[in-house]
Amino acid sequence: MELFQEKKKKIVGIILGTIVSLVLLGIFLFYYLQKTTSPFETFSSETFSSETFFSTSEVTSTASSEKNIFVDVKGAVKNPGVYEVSFGARAFEVIQKAGGLEENADEKQINQAKILTDQQMLYVPLVGEEIIFKEETEKESSETSLVNINTADLTELMTLPGIGEKKATAIMEHRENQGTFAKIEGLMEVTGIGEVTFTNLKELITIK
């Protein structure tokens, strides 16, 4: 009888020991899993923050690289004057800055979708007004405001948006080594000038 009681106590002890071991194992696994997942969550958060910062910096850098231009708005607008607009702005945008068109403005004679250039004069005629000097003035203004990439010196080339001393020098060296440009698209053959830069310059340059 005593032998049976001793065996019974041993069995109960083994069972209790097993239960305690399982509980301790469960607690250990719980804390272990928490510690292993935490670094990944932290890394994910840091990665997202870094990517967000990079994206914001890139946008800021791109925006700051664009130069503003000045346009003289005259004629049938509510507030004629010189207005500052961003590079690549259209005629309708500067007209809005000038208070919009007068009721008797002849908007059929102006192209409101035209891209503006620095120092340009935009004249809005009245209905029935004949602008004899219109074509001559626009031609003269266009010719004087465009930069000839075949003859421009270092200073003139650097007036173009996105063209610093390094790219201006590269343009001049390309002319010396390869000859003058046959077309404005040839500017993309210059080291450092890609399609994006050319798109921003094509309305501002000429080869004639």
PDB file of C-alpha atoms in Angstrom:
ATOM      1  CA  MET A   1       0.000   0.000   0.000  1.00  0.00           C
ATOM      2  CA  GLU A   2       2.809   2.396   0.906  1.00  0.00           C
ATOM      3  CA  LEU A   3       4.589   1.496  -2.328  1.00  0.00           C
ATOM      4  CA  PHE A   4       1.453   2.427  -4.285  1.00  0.00           C
ATOM      5  CA  GLN A   5       1.191   5.785  -2.518  1.00  0.00           C
ATOM      6  CA  GLU A   6       4.841   6.581  -3.303  1.00  0.00           C
ATOM      7  CA  LYS A   7       4.330   5.770  -7.007  1.00  0.00           C
ATOM      8  CA  LYS A   8       1.221   7.922  -7.020  1.00  0.00           C
ATOM      9  CA  LYS A   9       3.127  10.871  -5.537  1.00  0.00           C
ATOM     10  CA  LYS A  10       5.898  10.455  -8.148  1.00  0.00           C
ATOM     11  CA  ILE A  11       3.351  10.451 -11.003  1.00  0.00           C
ATOM     12  CA  VAL A  12       1.615  13.564  -9.643  1.00  0.00           C
ATOM     13  CA  GLY A  13       5.000  15.255  -9.262  1.00  0.00           C
ATOM     14  CA  ILE A  14       5.936  14.423 -12.846  1.00  0.00           C
ATOM     15  CA  ILE A  15       2.590  15.762 -14.113  1.00  0.00           C
ATOM     16  CA  LEU A  16       2.914  18.980 -12.100  1.00  0.00           C
ATOM     17  CA  GLY A  17       6.510  19.400 -13.266  1.00  0.00           C
ATOM     18  CA  THR A  18       5.458  18.945 -16.873  1.00  0.00           C
ATOM     19  CA  ILE A  19       2.667  21.537 -16.522  1.00  0.00           C
ATOM     20  CA  VAL A  20       5.032  24.072 -14.915  1.00  0.00           C
ATOM     21  CA  SER A  21       7.595  23.461 -17.669  1.00  0.00           C
ATOM     22  CA  LEU A  22       4.997  24.022 -20.382  1.00  0.00           C
ATOM     23  CA  VAL A  23       3.833  27.251 -18.748  1.00  0.00           C
ATOM     24  CA  LEU A  24       7.398  28.528 -18.462  1.00  0.00           C
ATOM     25  CA  LEU A  25       8.069  27.528 -22.077  1.00  0.00           C
ATOM     26  CA  GLY A  26       4.967  29.417 -23.227  1.00  0.00           C
ATOM     27  CA  ILE A  27       6.025  32.566 -21.348  1.00  0.00           C
ATOM     28  CA  PHE A  28       9.532  32.340 -22.822  1.00  0.00           C
ATOM     29  CA  LEU A  29       8.206  31.936 -26.390  1.00  0.00           C
ATOM     30  CA  PHE A  30       5.816  34.872 -25.924  1.00  0.00           C
ATOM     31  CA  TYR A  31       8.558  37.290 -24.890  1.00  0.00           C
ATOM     32  CA  TYR A  32      10.991  35.890 -27.430  1.00  0.00           C
ATOM     33  CA  LEU A  33       8.561  36.492 -30.333  1.00  0.00           C
ATOM     34  CA  GLN A  34       7.908  40.044 -29.122  1.00  0.00           C
ATOM     35  CA  LYS A  35      11.620  40.839 -29.133  1.00  0.00           C
ATOM     36  CA  THR A  36      12.216  39.381 -32.602  1.00  0.00           C
ATOM     37  CA  THR A  37       9.327  41.267 -34.269  1.00  0.00           C
ATOM     38  CA  SER A  38      10.053  44.669 -32.705  1.00  0.00           C
ATOM     39  CA  PRO A  39      13.278  45.423 -34.680  1.00  0.00           C
ATOM     40  CA  PHE A  40      11.511  44.726 -37.983  1.00  0.00           C
ATOM     41  CA  GLU A  41       8.715  47.117 -37.076  1.00  0.00           C
ATOM     42  CA  THR A  42      11.266  49.782 -36.127  1.00  0.00           C
ATOM     43  CA  PHE A  43      13.166  49.255 -39.374  1.00  0.00           C
ATOM     44  CA  SER A  44       9.994  49.527 -41.402  1.00  0.00           C
ATOM     45  CA  SER A  45       9.132  52.795 -39.697  1.00  0.00           C
ATOM     46  CA  GLU A  46      12.616  54.207 -40.253  1.00  0.00           C
ATOM     47  CA  THR A  47      12.602  53.126 -43.890  1.00  0.00           C
ATOM     48  CA  PHE A  48       9.292  54.831 -44.534  1.00  0.00           C
ATOM     49  CA  SER A  49      10.497  58.000 -42.849  1.00  0.00           C
ATOM     50  CA  SER A  50      13.689  58.038 -44.921  1.00  0.00           C
ATOM     51  CA  GLU A  51      11.835  57.480 -48.194  1.00  0.00           C
ATOM     52  CA  THR A  52       9.368  60.213 -47.349  1.00  0.00           C
ATOM     53  CA  PHE A  53      12.196  62.653 -46.576  1.00  0.00           C
ATOM     54  CA  PHE A  54      13.968  61.802 -49.833  1.00  0.00           C
ATOM     55  CA  SER A  55      10.833  62.331 -51.871  1.00  0.00           C
ATOM     56  CA  THR A  56      10.150  65.695 -50.233  1.00  0.00           C
ATOM     57  CA  SER A  57      13.748  66.845 -50.745  1.00  0.00           C
ATOM     58  CA  GLU A  58      13.665  65.846 -54.406  1.00  0.00           C
ATOM     59  CA  VAL A  59      10.456  67.810 -55.060  1.00  0.00           C
ATOM     60  CA  THR A  60      11.856  70.839 -53.233  1.00  0.00           C
ATOM     61  CA  SER A  61      15.098  70.653 -55.228  1.00  0.00           C
ATOM     62  CA  THR A  62      13.209  70.370 -58.538  1.00  0.00           C
ATOM     63  CA  ALA A  63      10.926  73.278 -57.691  1.00  0.00           C
ATOM     64  CA  SER A  64      13.811  75.509 -56.616  1.00  0.00           C
ATOM     65  CA  SER A  65      15.706  74.834 -59.880  1.00  0.00           C
ATOM     66  CA  GLU A  66      12.995  76.542 -61.972  1.00  0.00           C
ATOM     67  CA  LYS A  67      13.424  80.286 -62.574  1.00  0.00           C
ATOM     68  CA  ASN A  68      10.612  82.831 -62.618  1.00  0.00           C
ATOM     69  CA  ILE A  69      10.175  85.157 -65.592  1.00  0.00           C
ATOM     70  CA  PHE A  70       8.724  88.659 -66.033  1.00  0.00           C
ATOM     71  CA  VAL A  71       6.073  89.537 -68.623  1.00  0.00           C
ATOM     72  CA  ASP A  72       4.776  93.008 -69.558  1.00  0.00           C
ATOM     73  CA  VAL A  73       1.013  92.793 -70.052  1.00  0.00           C
ATOM     74  CA  LYS A  74      -0.600  95.663 -71.992  1.00  0.00           C
ATOM     75  CA  GLY A  75      -3.861  96.459 -73.718  1.00  0.00           C
ATOM     76  CA  ALA A  76      -7.370  95.327 -72.823  1.00  0.00           C
ATOM     77  CA  VAL A  77      -6.721  93.810 -69.406  1.00  0.00           C
ATOM     78  CA  LYS A  78      -8.054  95.188 -66.121  1.00  0.00           C
ATOM     79  CA  ASN A  79      -4.647  95.802 -64.522  1.00  0.00           C
ATOM     80  CA  PRO A  80      -1.860  96.245 -67.110  1.00  0.00           C
ATOM     81  CA  GLY A  81       1.683  95.967 -65.812  1.00  0.00           C
ATOM     82  CA  VAL A  82       4.738  93.758 -65.386  1.00  0.00           C
ATOM     83  CA  TYR A  83       4.000  90.424 -63.711  1.00  0.00           C
ATOM     84  CA  GLU A  84       6.215  87.645 -62.393  1.00  0.00           C
ATOM     85  CA  VAL A  85       5.205  84.111 -63.348  1.00  0.00           C
ATOM     86  CA  SER A  86       6.887  80.733 -63.165  1.00  0.00           C
ATOM     87  CA  PHE A  87       9.022  79.410 -66.008  1.00  0.00           C
ATOM     88  CA  GLY A  88       6.827  77.605 -68.554  1.00  0.00           C
ATOM     89  CA  ALA A  89       3.677  79.579 -67.659  1.00  0.00           C
ATOM     90  CA  ARG A  90       1.006  80.141 -70.317  1.00  0.00           C
ATOM     91  CA  ALA A  91      -0.504  83.420 -71.527  1.00  0.00           C
ATOM     92  CA  PHE A  92      -3.816  82.845 -69.751  1.00  0.00           C
ATOM     93  CA  GLU A  93      -2.019  82.614 -66.407  1.00  0.00           C
ATOM     94  CA  VAL A  94      -0.442  86.069 -66.642  1.00  0.00           C
ATOM     95  CA  ILE A  95      -3.718  87.485 -67.958  1.00  0.00           C
ATOM     96  CA  GLN A  96      -5.389  86.202 -64.796  1.00  0.00           C
ATOM     97  CA  LYS A  97      -2.695  87.936 -62.718  1.00  0.00           C
ATOM     98  CA  ALA A  98      -3.513  91.138 -64.606  1.00  0.00           C
ATOM     99  CA  GLY A  99      -7.122  90.936 -63.445  1.00  0.00           C
ATOM    100  CA  GLY A 100      -8.484  89.185 -66.520  1.00  0.00           C
ATOM    101  CA  LEU A 101      -9.677  90.517 -69.881  1.00  0.00           C
ATOM    102  CA  GLU A 102     -11.786  93.634 -70.325  1.00  0.00           C
ATOM    103  CA  GLU A 103     -15.289  93.118 -71.728  1.00  0.00           C
ATOM    104  CA  ASN A 104     -14.288  94.684 -75.061  1.00  0.00           C
ATOM    105  CA  ALA A 105     -11.066  92.653 -75.406  1.00  0.00           C
ATOM    106  CA  ASP A 106     -10.634  90.773 -78.678  1.00  0.00           C
ATOM    107  CA  GLU A 107      -9.429  87.430 -77.294  1.00  0.00           C
ATOM    108  CA  LYS A 108      -9.612  85.875 -80.777  1.00  0.00           C
ATOM    109  CA  GLN A 109      -6.395  87.696 -81.680  1.00  0.00           C
ATOM    110  CA  ILE A 110      -4.350  86.201 -78.830  1.00  0.00           C
ATOM    111  CA  ASN A 111      -3.232  82.651 -78.149  1.00  0.00           C
ATOM    112  CA  GLN A 112      -3.893  82.137 -74.449  1.00  0.00           C
ATOM    113  CA  ALA A 113      -2.203  78.716 -74.502  1.00  0.00           C
ATOM    114  CA  LYS A 114       1.137  80.137 -75.683  1.00  0.00           C
ATOM    115  CA  ILE A 115       4.172  79.540 -73.434  1.00  0.00           C
ATOM    116  CA  LEU A 116       5.609  82.818 -72.156  1.00  0.00           C
ATOM    117  CA  THR A 117       9.258  83.878 -72.246  1.00  0.00           C
ATOM    118  CA  ASP A 118      11.232  86.249 -70.061  1.00  0.00           C
ATOM    119  CA  GLN A 119      10.954  89.972 -70.987  1.00  0.00           C
ATOM    120  CA  GLN A 120       8.043  89.244 -73.338  1.00  0.00           C
ATOM    121  CA  MET A 121       5.372  91.869 -73.998  1.00  0.00           C
ATOM    122  CA  LEU A 122       1.837  90.471 -74.230  1.00  0.00           C
ATOM    123  CA  TYR A 123      -0.587  92.888 -75.876  1.00  0.00           C
ATOM    124  CA  VAL A 124      -4.343  92.249 -75.748  1.00  0.00           C
ATOM    125  CA  PRO A 125      -6.195  94.253 -78.476  1.00  0.00           C
ATOM    126  CA  LEU A 126      -9.681  95.721 -78.310  1.00  0.00           C
ATOM    127  CA  VAL A 127     -12.493  94.414 -80.524  1.00  0.00           C
ATOM    128  CA  GLY A 128     -12.099  96.029 -83.964  1.00  0.00           C
ATOM    129  CA  GLU A 129      -8.566  97.236 -83.215  1.00  0.00           C
ATOM    130  CA  GLU A 130      -6.035  96.735 -85.985  1.00  0.00           C
ATOM    131  CA  ILE A 131      -2.540  95.969 -84.776  1.00  0.00           C
ATOM    132  CA  ILE A 132      -0.323  96.818 -87.721  1.00  0.00           C
ATOM    133  CA  PHE A 133       2.877  96.257 -85.772  1.00  0.00           C
ATOM    134  CA  LYS A 134       1.725  93.010 -84.161  1.00  0.00           C
ATOM    135  CA  GLU A 135       3.625  90.507 -86.307  1.00  0.00           C
ATOM    136  CA  GLU A 136       6.743  92.657 -86.561  1.00  0.00           C
ATOM    137  CA  THR A 137       6.844  93.254 -82.800  1.00  0.00           C
ATOM    138  CA  GLU A 138       6.333  89.578 -81.977  1.00  0.00           C
ATOM    139  CA  LYS A 139       9.036  88.529 -84.450  1.00  0.00           C
ATOM    140  CA  GLU A 140      11.512  91.085 -83.100  1.00  0.00           C
ATOM    141  CA  SER A 141      10.720  90.155 -79.504  1.00  0.00           C
ATOM    142  CA  SER A 142      11.077  86.455 -80.265  1.00  0.00           C
ATOM    143  CA  GLU A 143      14.388  86.885 -82.068  1.00  0.00           C
ATOM    144  CA  THR A 144      15.940  89.052 -79.366  1.00  0.00           C
ATOM    145  CA  SER A 145      14.792  86.857 -76.468  1.00  0.00           C
ATOM    146  CA  LEU A 146      15.976  83.537 -77.933  1.00  0.00           C
ATOM    147  CA  VAL A 147      19.512  82.348 -77.181  1.00  0.00           C
ATOM    148  CA  ASN A 148      21.471  81.182 -80.226  1.00  0.00           C
ATOM    149  CA  ILE A 149      23.223  78.019 -79.059  1.00  0.00           C
ATOM    150  CA  ASN A 150      25.609  78.214 -82.035  1.00  0.00           C
ATOM    151  CA  THR A 151      26.967  81.688 -81.241  1.00  0.00           C
ATOM    152  CA  ALA A 152      26.163  82.382 -77.563  1.00  0.00           C
ATOM    153  CA  ASP A 153      29.089  82.856 -75.211  1.00  0.00           C
ATOM    154  CA  LEU A 154      29.404  81.430 -71.713  1.00  0.00           C
ATOM    155  CA  THR A 155      27.474  84.277 -70.064  1.00  0.00           C
ATOM    156  CA  GLU A 156      24.571  84.120 -72.533  1.00  0.00           C
ATOM    157  CA  LEU A 157      24.253  80.340 -72.217  1.00  0.00           C
ATOM    158  CA  MET A 158      24.137  80.627 -68.425  1.00  0.00           C
ATOM    159  CA  THR A 159      21.018  82.837 -68.668  1.00  0.00           C
ATOM    160  CA  LEU A 160      19.078  79.724 -69.703  1.00  0.00           C
ATOM    161  CA  PRO A 161      17.255  77.916 -66.874  1.00  0.00           C
ATOM    162  CA  GLY A 162      19.114  74.847 -65.661  1.00  0.00           C
ATOM    163  CA  ILE A 163      22.326  75.778 -67.492  1.00  0.00           C
ATOM    164  CA  GLY A 164      25.190  76.534 -65.128  1.00  0.00           C
ATOM    165  CA  GLU A 165      28.835  77.153 -65.895  1.00  0.00           C
ATOM    166  CA  LYS A 166      29.619  73.436 -66.279  1.00  0.00           C
ATOM    167  CA  LYS A 167      26.864  72.745 -68.851  1.00  0.00           C
ATOM    168  CA  ALA A 168      27.513  76.033 -70.680  1.00  0.00           C
ATOM    169  CA  THR A 169      31.179  75.062 -71.020  1.00  0.00           C
ATOM    170  CA  ALA A 170      30.165  71.606 -72.279  1.00  0.00           C
ATOM    171  CA  ILE A 171      27.982  73.231 -74.984  1.00  0.00           C
ATOM    172  CA  MET A 172      30.854  75.412 -76.182  1.00  0.00           C
ATOM    173  CA  GLU A 173      33.288  72.477 -76.191  1.00  0.00           C
ATOM    174  CA  HIS A 174      30.783  70.408 -78.189  1.00  0.00           C
ATOM    175  CA  ARG A 175      30.574  73.203 -80.781  1.00  0.00           C
ATOM    176  CA  GLU A 176      34.351  73.335 -81.075  1.00  0.00           C
ATOM    177  CA  ASN A 177      34.761  69.552 -81.398  1.00  0.00           C
ATOM    178  CA  GLN A 178      31.643  68.574 -83.359  1.00  0.00           C
ATOM    179  CA  GLY A 179      30.765  71.783 -85.215  1.00  0.00           C
ATOM    180  CA  THR A 180      27.689  73.981 -84.904  1.00  0.00           C
ATOM    181  CA  PHE A 181      24.276  72.499 -84.187  1.00  0.00           C
ATOM    182  CA  ALA A 182      22.196  71.657 -87.274  1.00  0.00           C
ATOM    183  CA  LYS A 183      18.999  71.667 -85.199  1.00  0.00           C
ATOM    184  CA  ILE A 184      18.114  72.598 -81.627  1.00  0.00           C
ATOM    185  CA  GLU A 185      17.527  68.921 -80.758  1.00  0.00           C
ATOM    186  CA  GLY A 186      21.266  68.438 -81.204  1.00  0.00           C
ATOM    187  CA  LEU A 187      21.666  70.048 -77.774  1.00  0.00           C
ATOM    188  CA  MET A 188      20.749  66.673 -76.248  1.00  0.00           C
ATOM    189  CA  GLU A 189      24.044  65.282 -77.616  1.00  0.00           C
ATOM    190  CA  VAL A 190      25.919  67.455 -75.104  1.00  0.00           C
ATOM    191  CA  THR A 191      27.027  65.639 -71.957  1.00  0.00           C
ATOM    192  CA  GLY A 192      24.729  66.443 -69.033  1.00  0.00           C
ATOM    193  CA  ILE A 193      21.785  67.657 -71.117  1.00  0.00           C
ATOM    194  CA  GLY A 194      18.947  65.163 -71.365  1.00  0.00           C
ATOM    195  CA  GLU A 195      15.401  65.194 -72.655  1.00  0.00           C
ATOM    196  CA  VAL A 196      13.952  66.882 -69.557  1.00  0.00           C
ATOM    197  CA  THR A 197      16.433  69.775 -69.719  1.00  0.00           C
ATOM    198  CA  PHE A 198      15.896  70.152 -73.459  1.00  0.00           C
ATOM    199  CA  THR A 199      12.105  70.275 -73.026  1.00  0.00           C
ATOM    200  CA  ASN A 200      12.541  73.232 -70.658  1.00  0.00           C
ATOM    201  CA  LEU A 201      14.848  74.994 -73.122  1.00  0.00           C
ATOM    202  CA  LYS A 202      13.372  74.355 -76.576  1.00  0.00           C
ATOM    203  CA  GLU A 203      11.119  77.437 -76.495  1.00  0.00           C
ATOM    204  CA  LEU A 204      14.062  79.642 -75.475  1.00  0.00           C
ATOM    205  CA  ILE A 205      16.803  78.643 -77.943  1.00  0.00           C
ATOM    206  CA  THR A 206      17.537  78.901 -81.657  1.00  0.00           C
ATOM    207  CA  ILE A 207      20.285  77.992 -84.114  1.00  0.00           C
ATOM    208  CA  LYS A 208      19.762  80.988 -86.476  1.00  0.00           C
TER     209      LYS A 208
END
